[in-house]
XYZ file of C-alpha atoms in Angstrom:
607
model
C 103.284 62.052 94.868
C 100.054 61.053 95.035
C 96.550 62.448 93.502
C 95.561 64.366 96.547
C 99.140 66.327 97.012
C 99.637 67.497 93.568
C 95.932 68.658 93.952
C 97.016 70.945 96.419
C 100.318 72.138 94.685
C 98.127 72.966 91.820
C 95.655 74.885 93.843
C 98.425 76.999 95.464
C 99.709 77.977 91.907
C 96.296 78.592 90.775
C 96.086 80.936 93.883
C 99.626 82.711 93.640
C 97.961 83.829 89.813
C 94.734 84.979 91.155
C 97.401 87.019 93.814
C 98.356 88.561 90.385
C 95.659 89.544 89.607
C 95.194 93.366 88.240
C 92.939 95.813 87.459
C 94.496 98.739 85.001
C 93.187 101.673 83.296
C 94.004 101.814 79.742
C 97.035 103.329 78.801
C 95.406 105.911 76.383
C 93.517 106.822 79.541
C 96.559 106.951 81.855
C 98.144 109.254 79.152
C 95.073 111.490 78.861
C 95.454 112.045 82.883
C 98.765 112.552 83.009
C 98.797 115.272 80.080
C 95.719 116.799 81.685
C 97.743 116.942 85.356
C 101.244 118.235 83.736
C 99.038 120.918 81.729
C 97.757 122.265 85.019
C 101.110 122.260 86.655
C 102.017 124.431 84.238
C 98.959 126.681 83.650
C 99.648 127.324 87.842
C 102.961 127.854 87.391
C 104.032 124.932 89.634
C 106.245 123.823 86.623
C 108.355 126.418 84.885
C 111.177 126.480 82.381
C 114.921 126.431 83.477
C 116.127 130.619 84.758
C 118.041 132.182 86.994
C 119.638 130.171 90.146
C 117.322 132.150 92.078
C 114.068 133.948 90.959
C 110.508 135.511 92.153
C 107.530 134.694 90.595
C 106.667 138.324 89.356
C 103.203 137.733 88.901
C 101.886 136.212 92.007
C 99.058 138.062 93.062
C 97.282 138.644 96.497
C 95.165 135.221 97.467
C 91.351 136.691 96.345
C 88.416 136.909 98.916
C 91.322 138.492 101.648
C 90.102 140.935 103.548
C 91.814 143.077 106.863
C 90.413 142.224 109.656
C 91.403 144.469 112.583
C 90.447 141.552 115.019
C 92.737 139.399 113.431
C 95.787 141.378 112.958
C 95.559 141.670 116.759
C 95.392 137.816 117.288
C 99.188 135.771 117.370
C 100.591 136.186 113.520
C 97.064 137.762 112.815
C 99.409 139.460 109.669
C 100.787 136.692 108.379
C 97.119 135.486 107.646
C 96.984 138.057 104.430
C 99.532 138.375 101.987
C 100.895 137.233 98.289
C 101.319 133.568 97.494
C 104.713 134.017 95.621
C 107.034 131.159 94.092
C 110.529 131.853 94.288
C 113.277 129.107 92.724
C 116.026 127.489 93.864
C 118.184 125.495 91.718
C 121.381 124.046 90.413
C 122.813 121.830 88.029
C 120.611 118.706 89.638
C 117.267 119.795 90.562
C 115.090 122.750 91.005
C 113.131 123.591 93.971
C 109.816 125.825 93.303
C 109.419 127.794 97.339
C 106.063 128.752 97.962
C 105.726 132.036 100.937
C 102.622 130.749 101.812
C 103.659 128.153 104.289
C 107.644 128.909 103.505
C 107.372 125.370 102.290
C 108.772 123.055 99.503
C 105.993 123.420 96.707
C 107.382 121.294 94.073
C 110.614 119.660 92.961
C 111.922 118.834 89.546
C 115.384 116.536 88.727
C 116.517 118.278 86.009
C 118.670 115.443 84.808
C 115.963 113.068 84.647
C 112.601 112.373 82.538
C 109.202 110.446 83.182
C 108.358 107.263 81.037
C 107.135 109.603 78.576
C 109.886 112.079 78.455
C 107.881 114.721 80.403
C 109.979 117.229 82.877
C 109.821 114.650 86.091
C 108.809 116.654 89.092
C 108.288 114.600 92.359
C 105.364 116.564 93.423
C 103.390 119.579 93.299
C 100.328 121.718 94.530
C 97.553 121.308 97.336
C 98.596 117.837 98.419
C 102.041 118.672 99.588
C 102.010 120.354 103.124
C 105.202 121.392 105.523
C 103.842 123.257 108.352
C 104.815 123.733 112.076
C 102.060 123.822 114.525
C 102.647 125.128 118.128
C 100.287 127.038 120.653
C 100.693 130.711 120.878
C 98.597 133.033 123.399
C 96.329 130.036 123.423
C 95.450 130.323 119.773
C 96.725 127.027 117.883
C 99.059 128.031 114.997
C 100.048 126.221 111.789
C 102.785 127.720 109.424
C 101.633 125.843 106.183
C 98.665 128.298 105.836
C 100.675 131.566 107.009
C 102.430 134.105 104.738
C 106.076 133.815 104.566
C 108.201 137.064 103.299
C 111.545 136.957 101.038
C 113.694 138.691 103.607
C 117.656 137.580 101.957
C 118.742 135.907 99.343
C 122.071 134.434 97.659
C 123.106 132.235 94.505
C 122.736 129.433 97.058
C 120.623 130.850 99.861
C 116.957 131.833 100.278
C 115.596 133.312 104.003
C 111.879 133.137 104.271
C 110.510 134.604 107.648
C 107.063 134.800 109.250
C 106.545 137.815 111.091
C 105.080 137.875 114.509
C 106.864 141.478 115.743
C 109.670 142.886 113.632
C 112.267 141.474 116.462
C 110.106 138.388 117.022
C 109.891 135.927 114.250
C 110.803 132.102 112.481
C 113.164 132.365 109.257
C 113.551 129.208 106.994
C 116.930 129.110 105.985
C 116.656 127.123 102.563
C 120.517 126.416 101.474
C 121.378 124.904 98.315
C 124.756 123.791 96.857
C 125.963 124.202 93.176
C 125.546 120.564 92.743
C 123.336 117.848 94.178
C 120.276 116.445 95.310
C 120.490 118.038 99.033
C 118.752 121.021 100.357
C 119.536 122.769 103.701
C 116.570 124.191 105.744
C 117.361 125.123 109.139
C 114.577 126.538 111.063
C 114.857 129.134 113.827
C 112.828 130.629 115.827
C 113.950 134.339 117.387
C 112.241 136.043 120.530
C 109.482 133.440 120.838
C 110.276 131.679 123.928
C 107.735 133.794 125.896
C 104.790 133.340 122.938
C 105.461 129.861 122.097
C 104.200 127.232 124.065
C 106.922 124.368 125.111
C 108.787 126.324 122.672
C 111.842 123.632 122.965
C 109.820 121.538 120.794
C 108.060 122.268 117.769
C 105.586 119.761 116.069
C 105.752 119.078 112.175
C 103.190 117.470 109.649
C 104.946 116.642 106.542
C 102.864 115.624 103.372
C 103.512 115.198 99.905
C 101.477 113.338 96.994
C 103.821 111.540 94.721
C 103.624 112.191 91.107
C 103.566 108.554 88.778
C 106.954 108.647 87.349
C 107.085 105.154 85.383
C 104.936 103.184 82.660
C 103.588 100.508 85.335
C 101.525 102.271 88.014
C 101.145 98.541 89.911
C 104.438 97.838 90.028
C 105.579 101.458 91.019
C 102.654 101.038 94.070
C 104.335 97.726 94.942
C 108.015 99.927 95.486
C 106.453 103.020 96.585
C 106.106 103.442 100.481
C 106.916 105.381 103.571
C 110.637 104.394 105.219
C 112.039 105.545 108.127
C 115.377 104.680 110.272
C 116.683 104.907 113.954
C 119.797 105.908 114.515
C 122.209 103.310 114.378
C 119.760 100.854 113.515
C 118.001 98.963 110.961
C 115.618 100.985 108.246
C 111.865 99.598 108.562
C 108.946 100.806 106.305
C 104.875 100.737 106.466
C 103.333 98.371 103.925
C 103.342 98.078 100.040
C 100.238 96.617 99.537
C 97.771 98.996 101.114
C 96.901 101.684 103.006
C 98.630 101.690 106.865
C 99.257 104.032 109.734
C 101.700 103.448 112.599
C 103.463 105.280 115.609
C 106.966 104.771 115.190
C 107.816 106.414 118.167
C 110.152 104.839 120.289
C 111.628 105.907 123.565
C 115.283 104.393 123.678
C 116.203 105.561 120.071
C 115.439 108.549 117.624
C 113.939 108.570 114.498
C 116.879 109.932 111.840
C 115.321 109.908 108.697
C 111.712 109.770 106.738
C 111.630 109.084 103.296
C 108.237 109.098 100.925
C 110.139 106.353 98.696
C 108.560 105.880 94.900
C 110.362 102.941 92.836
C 112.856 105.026 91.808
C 113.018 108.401 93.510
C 112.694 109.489 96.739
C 111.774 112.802 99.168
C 113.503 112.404 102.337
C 113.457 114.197 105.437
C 116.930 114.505 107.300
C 116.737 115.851 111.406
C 120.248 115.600 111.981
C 119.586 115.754 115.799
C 116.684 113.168 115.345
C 113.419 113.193 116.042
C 110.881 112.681 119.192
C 108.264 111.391 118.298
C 107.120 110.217 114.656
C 103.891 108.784 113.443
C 103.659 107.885 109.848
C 101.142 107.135 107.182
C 100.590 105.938 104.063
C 97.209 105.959 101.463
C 96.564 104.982 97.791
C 94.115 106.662 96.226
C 93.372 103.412 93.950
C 90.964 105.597 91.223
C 94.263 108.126 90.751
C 95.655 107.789 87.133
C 98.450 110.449 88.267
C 99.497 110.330 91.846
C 101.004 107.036 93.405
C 100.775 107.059 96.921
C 99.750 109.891 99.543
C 102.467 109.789 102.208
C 102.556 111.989 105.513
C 104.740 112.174 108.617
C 104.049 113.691 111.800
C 107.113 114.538 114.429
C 108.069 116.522 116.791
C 111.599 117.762 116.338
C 112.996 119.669 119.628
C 115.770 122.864 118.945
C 118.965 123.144 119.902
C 121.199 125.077 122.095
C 120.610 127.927 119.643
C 116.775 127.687 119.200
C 117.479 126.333 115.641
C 116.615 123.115 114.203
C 118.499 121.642 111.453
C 117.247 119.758 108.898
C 118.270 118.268 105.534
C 115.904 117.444 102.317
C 117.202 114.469 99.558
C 115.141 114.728 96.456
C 116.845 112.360 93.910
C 117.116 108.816 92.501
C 117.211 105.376 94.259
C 120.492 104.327 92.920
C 122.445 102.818 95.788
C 125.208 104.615 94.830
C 124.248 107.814 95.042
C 122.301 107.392 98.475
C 125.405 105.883 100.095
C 127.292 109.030 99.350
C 124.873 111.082 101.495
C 125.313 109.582 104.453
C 122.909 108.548 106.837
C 122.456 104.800 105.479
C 120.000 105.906 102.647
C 121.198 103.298 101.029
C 118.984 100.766 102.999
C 116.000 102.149 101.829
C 116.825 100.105 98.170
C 114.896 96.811 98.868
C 117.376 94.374 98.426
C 114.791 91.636 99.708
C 114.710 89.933 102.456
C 116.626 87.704 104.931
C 119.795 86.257 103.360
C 118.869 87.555 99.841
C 119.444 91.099 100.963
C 123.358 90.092 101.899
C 123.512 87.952 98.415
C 122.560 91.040 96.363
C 124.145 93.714 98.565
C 127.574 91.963 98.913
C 127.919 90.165 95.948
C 125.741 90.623 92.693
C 125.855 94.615 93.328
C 129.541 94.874 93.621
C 129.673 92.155 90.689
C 127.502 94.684 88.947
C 129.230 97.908 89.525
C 132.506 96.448 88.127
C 130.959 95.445 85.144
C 129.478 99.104 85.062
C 132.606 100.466 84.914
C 133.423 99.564 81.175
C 130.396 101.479 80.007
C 129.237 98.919 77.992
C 125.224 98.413 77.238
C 122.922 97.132 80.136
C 122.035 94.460 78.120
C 126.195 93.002 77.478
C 126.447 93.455 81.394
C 123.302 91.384 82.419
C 124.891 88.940 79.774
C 128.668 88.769 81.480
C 126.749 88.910 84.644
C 124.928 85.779 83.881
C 127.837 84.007 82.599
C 129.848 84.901 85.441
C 127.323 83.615 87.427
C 126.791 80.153 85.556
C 130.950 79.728 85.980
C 130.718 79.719 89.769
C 127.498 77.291 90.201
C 129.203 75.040 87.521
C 130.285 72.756 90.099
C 127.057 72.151 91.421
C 125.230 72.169 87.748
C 127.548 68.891 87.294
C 126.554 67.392 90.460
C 123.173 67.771 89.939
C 123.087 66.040 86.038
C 125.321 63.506 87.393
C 122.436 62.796 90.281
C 119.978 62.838 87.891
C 121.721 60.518 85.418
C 122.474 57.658 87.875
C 118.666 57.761 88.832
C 117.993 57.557 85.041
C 120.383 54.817 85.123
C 118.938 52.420 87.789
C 115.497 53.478 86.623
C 114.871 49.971 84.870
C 115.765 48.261 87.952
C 113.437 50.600 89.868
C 110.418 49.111 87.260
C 111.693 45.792 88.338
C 110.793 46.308 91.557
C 107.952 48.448 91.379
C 106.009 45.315 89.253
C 107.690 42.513 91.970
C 106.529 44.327 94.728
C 103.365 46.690 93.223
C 101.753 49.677 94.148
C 99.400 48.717 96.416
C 102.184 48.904 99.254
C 104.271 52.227 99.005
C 106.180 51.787 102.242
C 107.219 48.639 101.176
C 108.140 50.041 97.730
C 110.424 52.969 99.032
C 111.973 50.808 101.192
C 113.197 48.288 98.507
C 113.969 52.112 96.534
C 116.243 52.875 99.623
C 117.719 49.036 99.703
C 118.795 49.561 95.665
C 119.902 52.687 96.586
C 122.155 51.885 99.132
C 123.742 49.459 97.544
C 124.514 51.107 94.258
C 126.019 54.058 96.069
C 123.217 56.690 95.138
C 121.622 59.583 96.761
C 117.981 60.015 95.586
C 118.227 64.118 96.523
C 121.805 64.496 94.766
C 119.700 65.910 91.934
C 117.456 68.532 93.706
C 120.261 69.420 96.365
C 122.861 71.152 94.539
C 119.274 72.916 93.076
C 118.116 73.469 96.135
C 121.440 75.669 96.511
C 121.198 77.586 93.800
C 117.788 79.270 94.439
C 118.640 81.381 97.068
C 120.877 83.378 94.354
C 117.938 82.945 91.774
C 115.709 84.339 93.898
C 117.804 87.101 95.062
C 118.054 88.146 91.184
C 114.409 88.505 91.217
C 114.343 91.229 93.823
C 117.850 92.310 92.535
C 116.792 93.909 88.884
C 113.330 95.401 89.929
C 115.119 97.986 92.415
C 117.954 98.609 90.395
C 117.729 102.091 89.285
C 120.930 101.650 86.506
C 118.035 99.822 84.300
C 115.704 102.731 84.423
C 115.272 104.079 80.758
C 118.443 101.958 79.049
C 116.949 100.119 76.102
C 118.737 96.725 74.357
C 117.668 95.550 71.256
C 114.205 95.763 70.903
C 113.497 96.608 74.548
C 113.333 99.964 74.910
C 113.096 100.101 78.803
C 114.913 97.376 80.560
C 113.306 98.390 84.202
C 109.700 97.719 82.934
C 107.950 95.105 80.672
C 108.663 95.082 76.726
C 104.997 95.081 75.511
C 104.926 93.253 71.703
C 101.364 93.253 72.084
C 98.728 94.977 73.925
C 95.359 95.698 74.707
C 92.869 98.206 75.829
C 90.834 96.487 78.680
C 92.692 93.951 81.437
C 92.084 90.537 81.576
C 93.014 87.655 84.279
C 96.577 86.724 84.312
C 98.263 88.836 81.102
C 96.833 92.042 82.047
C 96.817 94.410 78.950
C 99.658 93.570 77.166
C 102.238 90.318 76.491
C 105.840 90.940 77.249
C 108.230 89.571 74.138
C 110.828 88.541 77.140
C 108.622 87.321 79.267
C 107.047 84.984 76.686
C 110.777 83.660 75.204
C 112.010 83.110 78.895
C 108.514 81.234 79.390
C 109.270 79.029 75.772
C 112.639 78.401 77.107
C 111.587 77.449 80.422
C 109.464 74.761 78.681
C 112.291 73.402 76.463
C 114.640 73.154 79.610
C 112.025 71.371 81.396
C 111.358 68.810 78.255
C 115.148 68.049 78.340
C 115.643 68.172 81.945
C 112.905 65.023 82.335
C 114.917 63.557 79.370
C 117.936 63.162 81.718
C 116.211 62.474 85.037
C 113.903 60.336 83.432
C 110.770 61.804 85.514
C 107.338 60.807 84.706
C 103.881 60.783 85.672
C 102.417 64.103 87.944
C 105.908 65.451 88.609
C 106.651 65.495 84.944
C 103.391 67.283 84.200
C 104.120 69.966 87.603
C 107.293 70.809 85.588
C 105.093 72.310 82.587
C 102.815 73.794 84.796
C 105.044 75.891 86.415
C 106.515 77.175 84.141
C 103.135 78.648 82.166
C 102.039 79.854 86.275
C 105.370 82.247 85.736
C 104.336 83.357 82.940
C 101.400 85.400 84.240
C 103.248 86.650 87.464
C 106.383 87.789 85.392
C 104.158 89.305 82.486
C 104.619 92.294 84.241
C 107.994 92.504 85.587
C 110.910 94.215 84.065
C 112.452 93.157 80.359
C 115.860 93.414 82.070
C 114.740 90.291 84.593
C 113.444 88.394 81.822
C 116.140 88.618 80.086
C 118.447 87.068 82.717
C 116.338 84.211 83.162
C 116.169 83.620 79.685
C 120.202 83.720 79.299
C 120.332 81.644 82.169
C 117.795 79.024 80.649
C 120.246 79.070 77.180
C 123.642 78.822 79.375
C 121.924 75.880 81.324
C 121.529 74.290 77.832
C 124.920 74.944 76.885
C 126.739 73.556 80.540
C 124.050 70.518 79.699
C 125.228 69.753 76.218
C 129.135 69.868 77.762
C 128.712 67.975 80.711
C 126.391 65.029 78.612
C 129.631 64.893 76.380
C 132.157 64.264 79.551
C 129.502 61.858 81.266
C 128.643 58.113 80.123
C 125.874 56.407 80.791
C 127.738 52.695 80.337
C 130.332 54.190 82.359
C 127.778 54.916 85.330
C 126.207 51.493 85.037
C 129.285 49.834 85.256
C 130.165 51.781 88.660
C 126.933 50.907 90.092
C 127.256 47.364 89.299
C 130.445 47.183 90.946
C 129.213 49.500 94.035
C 126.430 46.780 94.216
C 129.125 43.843 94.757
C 130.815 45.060 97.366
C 129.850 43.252 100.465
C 128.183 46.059 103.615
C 130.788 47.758 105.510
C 129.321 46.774 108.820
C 131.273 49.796 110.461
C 129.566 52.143 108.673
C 127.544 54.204 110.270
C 124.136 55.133 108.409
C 123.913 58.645 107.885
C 120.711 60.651 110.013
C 118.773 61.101 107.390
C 118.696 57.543 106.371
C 118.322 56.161 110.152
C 115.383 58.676 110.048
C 113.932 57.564 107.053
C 114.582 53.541 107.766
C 112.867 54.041 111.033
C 110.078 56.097 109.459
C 109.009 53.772 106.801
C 109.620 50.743 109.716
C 107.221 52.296 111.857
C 104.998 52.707 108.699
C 105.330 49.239 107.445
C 104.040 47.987 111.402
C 100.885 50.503 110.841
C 99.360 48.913 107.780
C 99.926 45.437 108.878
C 98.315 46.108 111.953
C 95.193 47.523 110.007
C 95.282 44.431 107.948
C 94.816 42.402 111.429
């Protein structure tokens, strides 16, 4: 490798750090805002203690500055515009929806079963920012439910009926339904004796909005999971991006929109039209100064009624485990990022069912990343060997290599690799034997490292001294951010980094590497450092086992391999007299040829 190529390698790492690069408030800040936010929930009764299954907020009181217009009681819903913003509850063993009559809508949703970071009552979202309105034309005046008063008209232990009055025989009801258990709630919308008031009243249009409450200790890293997703029926599930703000029309004319979910790392709200939707255009904004709210998400459809003039819909509001969204149907399952390409099938068909078998002994999450590890290690043993045996031969023939390199010197690398190749060939030795059966293994190593941020089964479960194996284990921290560490080290991060460093030290020990390529090896592994300072304890940790079980196949296989015993087969491969019926292999030919054609370049610059 010469000067001016492991210039640029070290440029690009310096470059993927500086993509790492954050900004943070300080956490005494971040806790200040979020107490302040949860304190106002309260004091506006968005947030209230556990009751009855279903309950009115007695003290809601008529919206102030109202007054009764004649004019506009005479317009299209002209009543609906005055009336009492009251919260009525809806809940069972799982979560607990708070129903707002002004708009009929969804005002704020709490998983009972779960907690915030800080063991705070985690509600998914609540107040101004969330809207659920239906806008359609009626007697040319342009209507919008979200900001029209809803009345309580029925009501069941699973049930609530919110309608909004045009003419007592003309009128929509939302039919909220909610099971004993669960994270699904019914609403089926239906409009009665409004097909002569409503404009193209077969189709109804529908903005959607919610601003999603932070729910874990690392606002960045929630951002980076948090994002709208959407799916076609009977195809693939796409989403708008991570790392910013986006819009896009996701209509599409051959196939319907099924579901929209406003995805956070770990919980999600999604939007179920069970006979699809029309036309959808989504969006997605970060409010980058909020200290409380992740992303601002908002979908706008048009969902058309049935034979019955209703339209049924379905509401998720629960965790990301892959489990769980499998059993609701629909696919929600896809919406767990898996990663990408190839990785997605490594971690969805193997390492997750891998997983949930080792879940099934209830042991810590800590003992199952450790059996998972080992596990792992046992199958890729095969290739572990190959690769040490690679790397041995090459340390092997690496005094003849100096031989040649001071016969034939530096000043003519062509000429040099192809007297490499020559020795090669005749000792029986493949110079990528080594990185090969590496080259292998990284697909799965990878796939780990998109595999443990999204799995929700970390979330909260401490082992030894971490106490939250989803998120970073800070040992030390700080109050302002700097370049690379952030605010904080990560104990994990730092003894998978120190481990790293030792398995490099040895690994050059074996394959006997020197010069820039020896250096790039403790470069890299200080570069990870900085970019995994921030990612979960429970990642660390696997890399870190894996660095210690590497060690330990190392120390086995150097007792079953001698070095005499390799020199002796090379020798003896290096007698044998050149099949001439062999054919050379591609790569080789390739290579030969290559080097030929170089080797005729700089003698013809010498003339």
């Amino acid at each position: 490798m010469d000067r001016n190529t492991f210039t640029g390698l070290f440029l690009i790492m310096i470059i993927l750090v500086a993509g790492f690069y954050i900004i943070r408030p300080s956490a005494d800040d971040i806790k200040k805002a979020q107490e302040t936010a949860h304190a106002d929930s309260v004091k506006k009764g968005l947030i209230k203690t556990p009751g009855d299954a279903v309950k009115t907020n007695q003290t809601a009181k008529a919206d102030t500055n109202q007054t009764i217009d004649s004019a506009v009681l005479k317009t299209p819903f002209g009543a609906a515009t005055i009336g009492k913003q009251n919260i009525v509850v809806l809940e069972n063993s799982d979560i607990k929806v708070n129903l707002n009559t002004l708009g009929g809508k969804v005002q704020a949703v709490e998983l009972k079963n779960y907690k915030t970071f800080d063991k705070k009552p985690l509600v998914l979202f609540d107040g101004d920012g969330n809207k659920f309105g239906f806008s359609f034309a009626a007697a040319n005046k342009d209507i919008n439910t979200n900001n029209l008063y809803f009345t309580q008209v029925a009501t069941s232990d699973t049930s609530i009926t919110l309608r909004l009055t045009y003419t007592p025989q003309q009128y929509i009801d939302y039919v909220y339904t909610l099971p004993a258990n669960g994270f699904k709630l019914g609403l089926t919308v239906k409009a009665t004796g409004l097909d002569n008031i409503i404009a193209n009243s077969k189709s109804l249009n529908l903005q959607w909005a919610a601003s999603l409450h932070k729910q874990e200790k690392d606002m960045k890293q929630e951002r980076e999971f948090s994002t709208v997703y959407y799916k076609y029926a009977n195809d693939n599930v796409e989403h708008l991006t991570v790392n910013g703000d986006e819009q896009k029309d996701a209509t599409d004319k051959e196939k319907k929109v099924q579901w929209i979910s406003f995805k956070q790392h770990f919980f999600s709200s999604v939007l179920i039209a069970k006979n699809g939707v029309e036309k959808t255009n989504v969006e997605v904004k970060t409010d980058v100064n909020s200290l409380t709210d992740v992303k601002n998400m908002t979908a706008n459809v048009t969902l058309m009624r049935d034979a019955g003039g209703a339209i049924p819909l379905e509401f998720y509001f629960g965790p990301n485990q892959f489990s769980i969204l499998k059993k609701q149907g629909y696919d929600l399952q896809d919406q767990v990022d898996m990663g990408w390409g190839p990785l997605k099938y490594i971690n969805r068909f193997v390492v997750l069912p891998v997983f949930n078998f080792l879940n099934q002994f209830n042991w810590n999450y800590g003992i199952i990343i450790l059996v998972l590890t080992i596990l792992l290690k046992l199958v890729l043993s095969p290739l572990t060997y190959k690769s040490y045996l690679s790397m041995a031969k090459m340390r092997v023939l690496k005094p003849e290599m100096d031989e040649i390199k001071a016969k034939v010197g530096e000043e003519n690398p062509t000429l040099l690799q192809q007297e490499y190749l020559k020795l090669y060939k005749k000792a029986g030795v493949n110079p990528l034997g080594g990185c090969l059966p590496l080259v292998l293994q990284m697909p799965i190593v990878i796939a780990f490292f998109r595999f443990f941020p999204s799995l929700f089964e970390l979330r909260g479960e401490s082992f030894l001294w971490m106490k939250d194996l989803s998120t970073y284990d800070a040992v030390i921290t700080w109050g302002s951010t700097i370049p690379v560490f952030g605010n904080h080290i990560s104990l994990m991060c730092l003894l998978m980094t120190i481990s790293t460093l030792i398995y490099t030290y040895f690994n050059n020990q074996v394959s006997g590497a020197t010069g820039q390529m020896k250096y790039i090896g403790y470069i890299t592994p200080l570069i990870f450092f900085g970019m995994l300072n921030s990612y979960p304890a429970g990642l660390n940790y696997y890399y870190f086992l894996a660095n210690m079980l590497t060690f330990g196949q190392q120390y086995l296989i150097r007792l079953m391999v001698d070095d005499k015993k390799i020199h002796a087969k090379i020798q003896e491969n290096k007698q044998k007299p050149e099949d001439p019926k062999k054919k050379k292999s591609g790569f080789a030919a390739k290579m030969e040829e290559m080097m030929r054609q170089q080797q005729q370049a700089q003698q013809g610059k010498k003339k």
